[in-house]
mmCIF file of C-alpha atoms in Angstrom:
data_model
loop_
_atom_site.group_PDB
_atom_site.id
_atom_site.type_symbol
_atom_site.label_atom_id
_atom_site.label_comp_id
_atom_site.label_asym_id
_atom_site.label_seq_id
_atom_site.Cartn_x
_atom_site.Cartn_y
_atom_site.Cartn_z
ATOM 1 C CA MET W 1 0.000 0.000 0.000
ATOM 2 C CA TYR W 2 2.775 2.483 -0.315
ATOM 3 C CA SER W 3 3.255 4.386 -3.525
ATOM 4 C CA TYR W 4 5.300 7.522 -3.810
ATOM 5 C CA VAL W 5 3.218 10.300 -5.293
ATOM 6 C CA LYS W 6 5.060 11.555 -8.332
ATOM 7 C CA GLY W 7 4.468 13.664 -11.394
ATOM 8 C CA TYR W 8 4.778 17.408 -11.645
ATOM 9 C CA LEU W 9 1.804 17.396 -14.047
ATOM 10 C CA PHE W 10 -0.599 16.167 -11.378
ATOM 11 C CA ILE W 11 -2.397 19.510 -10.957
ATOM 12 C CA PHE W 12 -3.227 19.647 -14.646
ATOM 13 C CA LEU W 13 -4.251 15.992 -14.698
ATOM 14 C CA THR W 14 -6.405 16.423 -11.597
ATOM 15 C CA LEU W 15 -8.368 19.230 -13.215
ATOM 16 C CA LEU W 16 -8.659 17.219 -16.410
ATOM 17 C CA ALA W 17 -10.026 14.179 -14.573
ATOM 18 C CA SER W 18 -12.419 15.932 -12.204
ATOM 19 C CA SER W 19 -15.284 16.261 -14.624
ATOM 20 C CA GLY W 20 -17.047 12.964 -13.986
ATOM 21 C CA ILE W 21 -17.147 9.485 -12.498
ATOM 22 C CA VAL W 22 -15.203 6.741 -14.204
ATOM 23 C CA HIS W 23 -17.252 3.753 -15.342
ATOM 24 C CA SER W 24 -16.002 0.708 -17.184
ATOM 25 C CA SER W 25 -15.806 1.258 -20.920
ATOM 26 C CA PRO W 26 -15.862 -1.318 -23.718
ATOM 27 C CA VAL W 27 -12.375 -2.308 -24.765
ATOM 28 C CA GLY W 28 -12.593 -0.673 -28.191
ATOM 29 C CA ARG W 29 -13.782 2.651 -26.764
ATOM 30 C CA ARG W 30 -11.391 3.103 -23.854
ATOM 31 C CA PRO W 31 -9.960 6.643 -23.902
ATOM 32 C CA ALA W 32 -6.316 7.022 -24.876
ATOM 33 C CA ALA W 33 -3.827 7.150 -22.008
ATOM 34 C CA ALA W 34 -3.112 10.597 -20.618
ATOM 35 C CA PRO W 35 -0.048 12.384 -22.053
ATOM 36 C CA GLY W 36 3.078 11.564 -20.061
ATOM 37 C CA GLY W 37 1.485 8.447 -18.613
ATOM 38 C CA GLY W 38 3.402 5.197 -18.313
ATOM 39 C CA ARG W 39 3.853 2.228 -16.043
ATOM 40 C CA PHE W 40 4.685 3.090 -12.463
ATOM 41 C CA ASP W 41 6.403 1.172 -9.697
ATOM 42 C CA LEU W 42 4.395 1.509 -6.507
ATOM 43 C CA LEU W 43 7.022 1.041 -3.810
ATOM 44 C CA LEU W 44 5.936 -1.476 -1.176
ATOM 45 C CA THR W 45 6.852 -1.759 2.483
ATOM 46 C CA TRP W 46 6.208 -5.031 4.305
ATOM 47 C CA SER W 47 3.981 -4.932 7.410
ATOM 48 C CA GLU W 48 2.289 -7.545 9.585
ATOM 49 C CA PHE W 49 -0.930 -6.894 7.627
ATOM 50 C CA GLY W 50 0.601 -7.056 4.164
ATOM 51 C CA PHE W 51 2.323 -4.626 1.821
ATOM 52 C CA LEU W 52 1.787 -0.886 2.245
ATOM 53 C CA GLY W 53 2.102 1.848 -0.389
ATOM 54 C CA ASN W 54 1.213 5.503 -0.783
ATOM 55 C CA VAL W 55 -1.482 6.957 -3.031
ATOM 56 C CA SER W 56 -3.146 10.375 -2.884
ATOM 57 C CA VAL W 57 -6.866 11.151 -2.761
ATOM 58 C CA GLY W 58 -8.735 14.460 -2.932
ATOM 59 C CA THR W 59 -8.063 18.099 -3.796
ATOM 60 C CA PRO W 60 -5.666 19.232 -2.500
ATOM 61 C CA PRO W 61 -4.160 15.720 -2.501
ATOM 62 C CA GLN W 62 -4.050 13.919 0.840
ATOM 63 C CA GLN W 63 -1.529 11.096 1.116
ATOM 64 C CA VAL W 64 -3.383 7.867 1.851
ATOM 65 C CA THR W 65 -1.020 5.137 2.965
ATOM 66 C CA SER W 66 -2.875 2.065 1.758
ATOM 67 C CA PHE W 67 -2.825 -1.657 2.336
ATOM 68 C CA VAL W 68 -2.354 -3.059 -1.184
ATOM 69 C CA ASP W 69 -4.781 -5.984 -1.397
ATOM 70 C CA TRP W 70 -5.180 -8.315 -4.382
ATOM 71 C CA THR W 71 -8.427 -9.586 -2.833
ATOM 72 C CA TRP W 72 -10.376 -6.350 -2.326
ATOM 73 C CA ILE W 73 -12.809 -4.708 -4.732
ATOM 74 C CA SER W 74 -12.306 -0.963 -4.290
ATOM 75 C CA GLN W 75 -10.292 1.899 -2.861
ATOM 76 C CA TYR W 76 -11.384 1.882 0.779
ATOM 77 C CA VAL W 77 -10.547 4.870 2.992
ATOM 78 C CA PHE W 78 -10.972 5.516 6.688
ATOM 79 C CA THR W 79 -12.840 8.827 6.934
ATOM 80 C CA THR W 80 -13.881 11.047 9.834
ATOM 81 C CA THR W 81 -17.286 9.313 9.918
ATOM 82 C CA CYS W 82 -18.127 7.249 13.009
ATOM 83 C CA HIS W 83 -21.615 5.745 13.487
ATOM 84 C CA GLY W 84 -22.923 7.880 10.619
ATOM 85 C CA ASP W 85 -21.607 11.174 12.041
ATOM 86 C CA PRO W 86 -18.520 12.859 10.483
ATOM 87 C CA GLU W 87 -18.052 14.887 13.677
ATOM 88 C CA ARG W 88 -17.669 11.877 16.016
ATOM 89 C CA THR W 89 -14.252 10.751 14.775
ATOM 90 C CA SER W 90 -12.742 10.464 18.252
ATOM 91 C CA HIS W 91 -15.441 7.966 19.270
ATOM 92 C CA CYS W 92 -14.021 5.423 16.823
ATOM 93 C CA PHE W 93 -10.398 6.296 16.131
ATOM 94 C CA ALA W 94 -7.211 6.967 18.031
ATOM 95 C CA GLU W 95 -5.706 10.400 17.535
ATOM 96 C CA ASP W 96 -2.801 8.874 15.594
ATOM 97 C CA GLN W 97 -4.975 6.786 13.242
ATOM 98 C CA PRO W 98 -4.264 7.901 9.641
ATOM 99 C CA ILE W 99 -7.495 8.866 7.863
ATOM 100 C CA PHE W 100 -8.700 10.604 4.723
ATOM 101 C CA ASN W 101 -10.518 13.774 5.793
ATOM 102 C CA GLN W 102 -13.260 14.077 3.201
ATOM 103 C CA SER W 103 -14.330 17.517 4.416
ATOM 104 C CA LEU W 104 -10.960 18.938 3.311
ATOM 105 C CA SER W 105 -11.349 17.788 -0.305
ATOM 106 C CA SER W 106 -13.102 20.170 -2.687
ATOM 107 C CA THR W 107 -13.627 17.344 -5.206
ATOM 108 C CA PHE W 108 -15.223 14.811 -2.825
ATOM 109 C CA ARG W 109 -18.746 13.806 -3.937
ATOM 110 C CA ASN W 110 -21.383 11.692 -2.227
ATOM 111 C CA GLU W 111 -22.478 8.961 -4.667
ATOM 112 C CA SER W 112 -25.096 7.286 -2.474
ATOM 113 C CA ALA W 113 -27.829 7.997 -5.018
ATOM 114 C CA SER W 114 -26.052 5.689 -7.476
ATOM 115 C CA TYR W 115 -24.497 3.243 -5.028
ATOM 116 C CA PRO W 116 -26.289 2.627 -1.704
ATOM 117 C CA SER W 117 -24.266 2.084 1.456
ATOM 118 C CA ARG W 118 -23.186 -1.494 2.111
ATOM 119 C CA THR W 119 -22.307 -3.571 5.183
ATOM 120 C CA TRP W 120 -20.451 -6.898 5.312
ATOM 121 C CA ASN W 121 -20.660 -9.120 8.383
ATOM 122 C CA PRO W 122 -18.718 -11.346 8.594
ATOM 123 C CA ASN W 123 -15.785 -10.002 6.614
ATOM 124 C CA HIS W 124 -12.056 -10.660 6.573
ATOM 125 C CA PHE W 125 -11.037 -7.183 7.715
ATOM 126 C CA PHE W 126 -12.939 -6.920 10.996
ATOM 127 C CA PHE W 127 -14.377 -10.482 11.076
ATOM 128 C CA TYR W 128 -17.618 -10.257 13.120
ATOM 129 C CA GLU W 129 -17.662 -6.464 13.448
ATOM 130 C CA ASP W 130 -19.495 -4.514 10.723
ATOM 131 C CA LEU W 131 -17.540 -3.356 7.683
ATOM 132 C CA THR W 132 -19.760 -0.481 6.537
ATOM 133 C CA VAL W 133 -19.047 1.818 3.594
ATOM 134 C CA ASP W 134 -20.711 4.764 1.926
ATOM 135 C CA TYR W 135 -19.937 5.296 -1.744
ATOM 136 C CA ALA W 136 -18.322 8.513 -2.901
ATOM 137 C CA SER W 137 -16.048 9.680 -5.688
ATOM 138 C CA ASP W 138 -12.891 11.743 -5.689
ATOM 139 C CA ILE W 139 -9.628 12.255 -7.542
ATOM 140 C CA GLU W 140 -6.992 9.587 -6.940
ATOM 141 C CA ILE W 141 -3.374 10.128 -7.957
ATOM 142 C CA VAL W 142 -0.896 7.263 -8.253
ATOM 143 C CA GLY W 143 2.370 8.225 -9.950
ATOM 144 C CA PRO W 144 1.470 9.650 -13.390
ATOM 145 C CA SER W 145 -2.154 8.486 -13.134
ATOM 146 C CA SER W 146 -4.965 10.803 -12.075
ATOM 147 C CA ALA W 147 -8.678 10.019 -12.367
ATOM 148 C CA ARG W 148 -11.979 10.500 -10.604
ATOM 149 C CA LEU W 149 -12.899 7.157 -9.074
ATOM 150 C CA VAL W 150 -15.768 5.678 -7.113
ATOM 151 C CA ILE W 151 -14.378 4.854 -3.659
ATOM 152 C CA GLN W 152 -15.568 3.262 -0.438
ATOM 153 C CA ALA W 153 -15.730 5.872 2.342
ATOM 154 C CA ALA W 154 -15.757 4.080 5.685
ATOM 155 C CA ASP W 155 -18.561 4.651 8.172
ATOM 156 C CA GLN W 156 -16.832 3.147 11.206
ATOM 157 C CA GLN W 157 -19.232 1.122 13.370
ATOM 158 C CA PHE W 158 -17.066 0.167 16.355
ATOM 159 C CA ASP W 159 -14.223 1.509 18.469
ATOM 160 C CA LEU W 160 -10.783 1.149 16.860
ATOM 161 C CA SER W 161 -9.040 3.593 19.191
ATOM 162 C CA LYS W 162 -7.132 0.871 21.065
ATOM 163 C CA THR W 163 -5.705 -0.689 17.905
ATOM 164 C CA PRO W 164 -4.861 1.971 15.301
ATOM 165 C CA TYR W 165 -3.819 0.714 11.883
ATOM 166 C CA PRO W 166 -0.623 1.922 10.156
ATOM 167 C CA PHE W 167 -2.610 2.805 7.034
ATOM 168 C CA ALA W 168 -5.534 5.011 6.016
ATOM 169 C CA GLY W 169 -7.052 2.822 3.326
ATOM 170 C CA VAL W 170 -7.023 -0.285 1.171
ATOM 171 C CA TYR W 171 -5.931 -0.158 -2.466
ATOM 172 C CA GLY W 172 -7.907 -3.080 -3.855
ATOM 173 C CA LEU W 173 -6.668 -4.981 -6.894
ATOM 174 C CA SER W 174 -9.354 -7.652 -7.351
ATOM 175 C CA PRO W 175 -10.369 -8.597 -10.896
ATOM 176 C CA VAL W 176 -13.537 -7.062 -12.291
ATOM 177 C CA LEU W 177 -16.193 -9.568 -13.346
ATOM 178 C CA LYS W 178 -18.787 -9.198 -16.075
ATOM 179 C CA GLY W 179 -21.637 -6.949 -14.952
ATOM 180 C CA ASP W 180 -19.745 -5.327 -12.066
ATOM 181 C CA ASN W 181 -20.483 -1.620 -11.687
ATOM 182 C CA ALA W 182 -18.054 0.966 -10.298
ATOM 183 C CA SER W 183 -18.902 0.103 -6.687
ATOM 184 C CA VAL W 184 -17.037 -3.209 -7.111
ATOM 185 C CA GLN W 185 -14.279 -2.108 -9.474
ATOM 186 C CA SER W 186 -10.696 -1.775 -8.317
ATOM 187 C CA PRO W 187 -9.173 1.712 -8.474
ATOM 188 C CA PHE W 188 -6.616 0.530 -11.031
ATOM 189 C CA TYR W 189 -9.317 -0.869 -13.315
ATOM 190 C CA GLN W 190 -11.368 2.331 -13.091
ATOM 191 C CA ALA W 191 -8.332 4.480 -13.872
ATOM 192 C CA TRP W 192 -7.265 2.234 -16.754
ATOM 193 C CA SER W 193 -10.803 2.334 -18.167
ATOM 194 C CA ALA W 194 -10.578 6.138 -18.105
ATOM 195 C CA GLY W 195 -7.295 6.124 -20.042
ATOM 196 C CA ALA W 196 -5.163 7.045 -17.022
ATOM 197 C CA TRP W 197 -2.969 3.929 -17.423
ATOM 198 C CA PRO W 198 -1.514 2.833 -20.780
ATOM 199 C CA GLU W 199 -1.937 -0.920 -20.336
ATOM 200 C CA PRO W 200 -4.258 -3.163 -18.273
ATOM 201 C CA PHE W 201 -1.412 -4.944 -16.451
ATOM 202 C CA VAL W 202 -0.392 -4.992 -12.807
ATOM 203 C CA ALA W 203 2.780 -6.854 -11.781
ATOM 204 C CA PHE W 204 4.423 -7.883 -8.505
ATOM 205 C CA HIS W 205 8.046 -8.456 -7.591
ATOM 206 C CA TYR W 206 9.066 -9.438 -4.040
ATOM 207 C CA CYS W 207 12.481 -8.517 -2.613
ATOM 208 C CA TYR W 208 12.287 -10.852 0.336
ATOM 209 C CA ASN W 209 14.864 -11.076 3.083
ATOM 210 C CA GLY W 210 17.343 -13.750 2.091
ATOM 211 C CA SER W 211 16.949 -13.319 -1.665
ATOM 212 C CA VAL W 212 19.955 -13.026 -3.953
ATOM 213 C CA ASP W 213 19.231 -9.283 -4.123
ATOM 214 C CA ALA W 214 20.506 -8.637 -0.594
ATOM 215 C CA THR W 215 20.399 -4.833 -1.010
ATOM 216 C CA LYS W 216 16.914 -4.915 -2.640
ATOM 217 C CA THR W 217 18.240 -2.939 -5.599
ATOM 218 C CA THR W 218 15.633 -4.373 -7.984
ATOM 219 C CA CYS W 219 12.925 -3.023 -5.637
ATOM 220 C CA GLN W 220 14.583 0.397 -5.330
ATOM 221 C CA GLY W 221 15.526 -0.405 -1.742
ATOM 222 C CA HIS W 222 11.993 -1.451 -0.748
ATOM 223 C CA ASP W 223 10.393 -4.791 0.097
ATOM 224 C CA GLY W 224 8.520 -5.114 -3.169
ATOM 225 C CA LEU W 225 7.182 -3.422 -6.277
ATOM 226 C CA GLN W 226 3.561 -3.324 -7.407
ATOM 227 C CA THR W 227 3.987 -2.177 -10.978
ATOM 228 C CA LEU W 228 0.882 -0.495 -12.424
ATOM 229 C CA GLY W 229 0.037 0.074 -16.090
ATOM 230 C CA GLY W 230 2.453 -2.510 -17.494
ATOM 231 C CA TYR W 231 5.135 -4.969 -16.512
ATOM 232 C CA ASN W 232 8.915 -5.026 -16.626
ATOM 233 C CA GLN W 233 10.132 -7.490 -19.253
ATOM 234 C CA SER W 234 13.697 -7.240 -17.920
ATOM 235 C CA LEU W 235 12.579 -8.980 -14.695
ATOM 236 C CA ILE W 236 11.244 -12.018 -16.575
ATOM 237 C CA GLN W 237 13.454 -15.082 -16.987
ATOM 238 C CA GLY W 238 12.251 -17.220 -19.886
ATOM 239 C CA ASP W 239 8.591 -17.233 -20.865
ATOM 240 C CA LEU W 240 5.590 -15.652 -19.181
ATOM 241 C CA SER W 241 2.810 -18.260 -18.842
ATOM 242 C CA TRP W 242 -0.794 -17.019 -18.866
ATOM 243 C CA TYR W 243 -3.763 -18.632 -17.081
ATOM 244 C CA ASP W 244 -7.487 -17.827 -17.196
ATOM 245 C CA ILE W 245 -9.039 -17.119 -13.824
ATOM 246 C CA GLU W 246 -11.887 -19.324 -12.596
ATOM 247 C CA PHE W 247 -15.091 -18.608 -10.697
ATOM 248 C CA PHE W 248 -14.638 -20.539 -7.445
ATOM 249 C CA PRO W 249 -17.530 -20.036 -4.992
ATOM 250 C CA GLU W 250 -15.930 -22.242 -2.299
ATOM 251 C CA VAL W 251 -13.553 -19.380 -1.536
ATOM 252 C CA ASN W 252 -16.364 -17.718 0.424
ATOM 253 C CA THR W 253 -16.756 -20.849 2.555
ATOM 254 C CA VAL W 254 -13.214 -21.952 3.362
ATOM 255 C CA ASP W 255 -11.097 -18.826 2.874
ATOM 256 C CA PHE W 256 -12.526 -15.292 2.752
ATOM 257 C CA VAL W 257 -15.933 -15.452 4.399
ATOM 258 C CA TYR W 258 -18.185 -12.473 3.598
ATOM 259 C CA GLU W 259 -21.893 -11.800 3.913
ATOM 260 C CA PRO W 260 -22.937 -10.719 1.364
ATOM 261 C CA ALA W 261 -20.463 -12.906 -0.517
ATOM 262 C CA VAL W 262 -17.522 -11.549 -2.516
ATOM 263 C CA TYR W 263 -16.281 -13.594 -5.488
ATOM 264 C CA ASN W 264 -13.779 -11.274 -7.192
ATOM 265 C CA TYR W 265 -10.527 -13.200 -6.856
ATOM 266 C CA TRP W 266 -7.526 -14.022 -9.000
ATOM 267 C CA THR W 267 -8.269 -17.750 -8.715
ATOM 268 C CA LEU W 268 -6.688 -20.436 -10.891
ATOM 269 C CA SER W 269 -7.696 -24.056 -11.139
ATOM 270 C CA LEU W 270 -5.103 -26.145 -9.288
ATOM 271 C CA THR W 271 -4.727 -29.333 -11.341
ATOM 272 C CA ARG W 272 -1.765 -31.009 -9.635
ATOM 273 C CA LEU W 273 -0.046 -30.835 -6.254
ATOM 274 C CA SER W 274 3.024 -32.865 -5.354
ATOM 275 C CA LEU W 275 5.746 -33.111 -2.736
ATOM 276 C CA GLY W 276 8.751 -33.796 -4.895
ATOM 277 C CA ASP W 277 7.472 -36.498 -7.239
ATOM 278 C CA LYS W 278 4.835 -37.752 -4.798
ATOM 279 C CA VAL W 279 1.419 -36.594 -6.060
ATOM 280 C CA GLN W 280 -1.088 -35.395 -3.444
ATOM 281 C CA ALA W 281 -4.862 -35.754 -3.757
ATOM 282 C CA LEU W 282 -7.118 -32.856 -4.735
ATOM 283 C CA ASN W 283 -10.727 -32.463 -3.602
ATOM 284 C CA GLN W 284 -12.850 -34.486 -6.025
ATOM 285 C CA SER W 285 -16.199 -32.824 -5.378
ATOM 286 C CA THR W 286 -15.219 -29.165 -5.775
ATOM 287 C CA GLY W 287 -11.852 -29.246 -7.488
ATOM 288 C CA ALA W 288 -9.064 -27.113 -6.022
ATOM 289 C CA GLY W 289 -8.533 -23.381 -6.280
ATOM 290 C CA ALA W 290 -5.341 -21.312 -6.104
ATOM 291 C CA ILE W 291 -6.259 -17.854 -4.776
ATOM 292 C CA PHE W 292 -3.596 -15.205 -5.302
ATOM 293 C CA ASP W 293 -3.240 -13.043 -2.199
ATOM 294 C CA HIS W 294 0.006 -11.390 -1.072
ATOM 295 C CA ALA W 295 -1.344 -10.046 2.235
ATOM 296 C CA SER W 296 -0.986 -11.869 5.563
ATOM 297 C CA TYR W 297 -3.209 -14.752 4.364
ATOM 298 C CA GLY W 298 -0.670 -15.428 1.616
ATOM 299 C CA ARG W 299 2.160 -16.279 4.001
ATOM 300 C CA GLY W 300 3.115 -19.931 4.111
ATOM 301 C CA ALA W 301 3.213 -22.623 1.432
ATOM 302 C CA PRO W 302 -0.398 -23.550 0.574
ATOM 303 C CA LEU W 303 -1.079 -27.231 1.277
ATOM 304 C CA SER W 304 -4.027 -29.408 2.185
ATOM 305 C CA VAL W 305 -4.285 -30.900 5.658
ATOM 306 C CA ASN W 306 -3.402 -34.313 4.236
ATOM 307 C CA ALA W 307 -0.452 -33.053 2.196
ATOM 308 C CA TYR W 308 0.877 -31.200 5.238
ATOM 309 C CA ALA W 309 0.767 -34.442 7.235
ATOM 310 C CA GLU W 310 2.720 -36.114 4.421
ATOM 311 C CA LEU W 311 5.338 -33.335 4.428
ATOM 312 C CA ILE W 312 5.699 -33.616 8.211
ATOM 313 C CA SER W 313 6.410 -37.303 7.774
ATOM 314 C CA MET W 314 8.838 -36.811 4.873
ATOM 315 C CA THR W 315 10.859 -34.206 6.807
ATOM 316 C CA ALA W 316 10.744 -35.966 10.212
ATOM 317 C CA ALA W 317 9.285 -32.773 11.685
ATOM 318 C CA THR W 318 8.249 -32.508 15.338
ATOM 319 C CA PRO W 319 5.666 -30.235 17.013
ATOM 320 C CA VAL W 320 6.774 -26.803 18.206
ATOM 321 C CA THR W 321 5.019 -23.959 20.066
ATOM 322 C CA LEU W 322 5.882 -20.500 18.737
ATOM 323 C CA ASP W 323 5.276 -17.055 20.215
ATOM 324 C CA SER W 324 5.551 -15.532 16.729
ATOM 325 C CA PRO W 325 4.497 -18.081 14.082
ATOM 326 C CA PRO W 326 5.423 -17.397 10.431
ATOM 327 C CA ASN W 327 1.801 -17.293 9.236
ATOM 328 C CA ASN W 328 -1.712 -16.804 10.638
ATOM 329 C CA GLY W 329 -3.211 -20.157 9.645
ATOM 330 C CA ASN W 330 -5.040 -22.358 12.135
ATOM 331 C CA GLN W 331 -2.778 -25.369 11.614
ATOM 332 C CA SER W 332 -0.122 -26.482 14.121
ATOM 333 C CA PHE W 333 3.557 -25.776 13.469
ATOM 334 C CA TYR W 334 6.465 -28.214 13.226
ATOM 335 C CA ARG W 335 10.228 -27.848 13.517
ATOM 336 C CA VAL W 336 12.808 -29.598 11.364
ATOM 337 C CA ASP W 337 16.558 -30.208 11.410
ATOM 338 C CA CYS W 338 18.135 -27.103 9.857
ATOM 339 C CA ALA W 339 21.040 -29.172 8.545
ATOM 340 C CA LYS W 340 18.715 -31.333 6.441
ATOM 341 C CA VAL W 341 16.648 -28.627 4.688
ATOM 342 C CA THR W 342 18.429 -29.098 1.349
ATOM 343 C CA THR W 343 17.298 -32.746 1.319
ATOM 344 C CA PHE W 344 13.601 -31.898 1.611
ATOM 345 C CA PRO W 345 11.281 -32.137 -1.422
ATOM 346 C CA PRO W 346 10.147 -29.078 -3.340
ATOM 347 C CA ILE W 347 6.403 -28.366 -3.273
ATOM 348 C CA ARG W 348 5.123 -28.415 -6.850
ATOM 349 C CA TYR W 349 1.955 -26.996 -8.403
ATOM 350 C CA GLN W 350 0.333 -27.053 -11.818
ATOM 351 C CA PHE W 351 -2.546 -24.821 -12.885
ATOM 352 C CA GLY W 352 -5.313 -25.316 -15.443
ATOM 353 C CA GLY W 353 -4.324 -24.602 -19.025
ATOM 354 C CA SER W 354 -0.645 -25.525 -18.831
ATOM 355 C CA GLU W 355 1.638 -28.414 -17.907
ATOM 356 C CA ARG W 356 4.242 -26.005 -16.552
ATOM 357 C CA VAL W 357 5.351 -26.811 -13.004
ATOM 358 C CA TRP W 358 5.875 -24.138 -10.347
ATOM 359 C CA GLU W 359 7.897 -24.872 -7.232
ATOM 360 C CA ILE W 360 8.378 -23.609 -3.718
ATOM 361 C CA THR W 361 11.867 -24.732 -2.778
ATOM 362 C CA PRO W 362 12.662 -26.044 0.714
ATOM 363 C CA SER W 363 14.728 -22.936 1.486
ATOM 364 C CA ASN W 364 11.600 -20.867 0.805
ATOM 365 C CA TYR W 365 9.113 -22.947 2.823
ATOM 366 C CA VAL W 366 11.342 -23.519 5.845
ATOM 367 C CA GLU W 367 11.459 -20.401 8.017
ATOM 368 C CA ASN W 368 14.018 -19.616 10.684
ATOM 369 C CA VAL W 369 12.000 -18.462 13.703
ATOM 370 C CA GLY W 370 14.259 -17.425 16.566
ATOM 371 C CA GLY W 371 16.914 -19.962 15.572
ATOM 372 C CA VAL W 372 14.377 -22.764 15.036
ATOM 373 C CA CYS W 373 13.746 -24.108 11.525
ATOM 374 C CA VAL W 374 9.967 -24.308 11.031
ATOM 375 C CA LEU W 375 7.773 -25.609 8.203
ATOM 376 C CA ASN W 376 6.030 -22.445 7.003
ATOM 377 C CA VAL W 377 2.875 -24.095 5.676
ATOM 378 C CA ARG W 378 -0.690 -22.748 5.703
ATOM 379 C CA THR W 379 -3.684 -25.062 5.300
ATOM 380 C CA LEU W 380 -7.361 -24.484 4.517
ATOM 381 C CA GLY W 381 -10.346 -26.786 4.855
ATOM 382 C CA ASP W 382 -10.060 -30.476 5.742
ATOM 383 C CA GLY W 383 -8.606 -33.530 4.075
ATOM 384 C CA ASP W 384 -7.539 -33.194 0.433
ATOM 385 C CA MET W 385 -6.664 -29.921 -1.272
ATOM 386 C CA ILE W 386 -9.614 -27.583 -1.832
ATOM 387 C CA ALA W 387 -8.040 -24.113 -1.783
ATOM 388 C CA GLY W 388 -4.850 -22.290 -0.936
ATOM 389 C CA ASN W 389 -3.581 -18.725 -0.735
ATOM 390 C CA PHE W 390 -0.710 -18.129 -3.142
ATOM 391 C CA GLY W 391 1.115 -15.061 -1.905
ATOM 392 C CA GLU W 392 4.439 -14.106 -0.339
ATOM 393 C CA THR W 393 5.848 -17.608 0.013
ATOM 394 C CA PHE W 394 4.805 -18.771 -3.455
ATOM 395 C CA ALA W 395 5.894 -15.481 -5.067
ATOM 396 C CA LYS W 396 9.526 -15.772 -3.975
ATOM 397 C CA ASP W 397 11.743 -15.822 -7.089
ATOM 398 C CA LYS W 398 8.707 -15.420 -9.364
ATOM 399 C CA TYR W 399 7.157 -12.542 -11.300
ATOM 400 C CA VAL W 400 3.356 -12.269 -11.024
ATOM 401 C CA VAL W 401 1.250 -10.318 -13.540
ATOM 402 C CA PHE W 402 -2.505 -9.627 -13.591
ATOM 403 C CA ASP W 403 -4.276 -8.727 -16.829
ATOM 404 C CA PHE W 404 -7.390 -6.687 -15.957
ATOM 405 C CA GLU W 405 -8.652 -6.674 -19.547
ATOM 406 C CA LYS W 406 -8.622 -10.432 -20.147
ATOM 407 C CA ASN W 407 -8.797 -11.592 -16.500
ATOM 408 C CA LYS W 408 -5.637 -13.672 -16.706
ATOM 409 C CA VAL W 409 -2.760 -14.352 -14.327
ATOM 410 C CA GLY W 410 0.750 -14.385 -15.761
ATOM 411 C CA LEU W 411 3.630 -16.214 -14.054
ATOM 412 C CA ALA W 412 7.328 -16.267 -14.832
ATOM 413 C CA ASP W 413 10.607 -17.060 -13.157
ATOM 414 C CA LEU W 414 12.212 -13.893 -11.865
ATOM 415 C CA ARG W 415 15.411 -12.568 -13.385
ATOM 416 C CA TRP W 416 17.266 -11.031 -10.446
#
């Protein structure tokens, strides 16, 4: 969620974009990209929640440090509003909670006539507390891109003052499905549809601790790059493989539970899972889904309960209790002999539409936690593989691309 706000033409672009709300446009009629526009590397900083980057919203622009989330459907912002009252901010937020102050933006518009307020309960942000939003529009600036977007303006429904967040919003990057209106369109998609980005691609590159890029030079000294409006061919080793995303309703049962349900995910069909050459069973009744998510849910190698048990056996792992586990899954954790990690099997995946095999190497799924080598595995559901979150751990040494026009995921080996 951190992007550095750049572009000395932003004032001109802001005025140019402020004339109306962005709606999706047919591919052949999308406006041309704004002059001076190009792909932009949103610089990412790792946090316990996920990656953070900076965008700007409003006029004059207010920096909105945002949680960059591949699984959310909009630009969400904390506002001054608490229990429906914009003057009761202190009843919901700590004084140091970053927010977007809508009353200070001359271009902020209430869009409730077009998009009624919405509440999710449960949800995966606040779980069994209400996630309530009012719909508005305002100018968002990310690098060279400036456009008026429909955004989710939070109406906070419970007290967050004891646990302030290190961000003021969520920069959602979920795919847009057929029939979705602007209330469920990611800010990137809306801006691209308006011609504010030259290409419909978003790419991710992770400079993780322990990578060959020890100084994080390829990430400009940061923990990752979320490239918007294109992708960097120089970071791709070999071919880029493309996969169609799948509609996978089970995600709302075993992974991200929302009411009303949300189904906008970069989900691929998982067609094969193996530990080394030993094939593991997939769920026969639902199939198996690979959900791309580089936030906290994407930490840990995605395995089924049964495959995890097999890996524990293959690595002679033993139970361990950790004060700070490497991921937030509900499964137990196991320690292994650090000296034997290189002998462990790689975890291998294949996705629908290609025979290409993608691996998580043992050095990437074994985590050193306080001097103890731990299997960093995250499981979902019961029994055989039904779904997994493919995020930080899977993305190590890979380049991940999303195509918002064709709803495809691109994967390649990373050229460091």
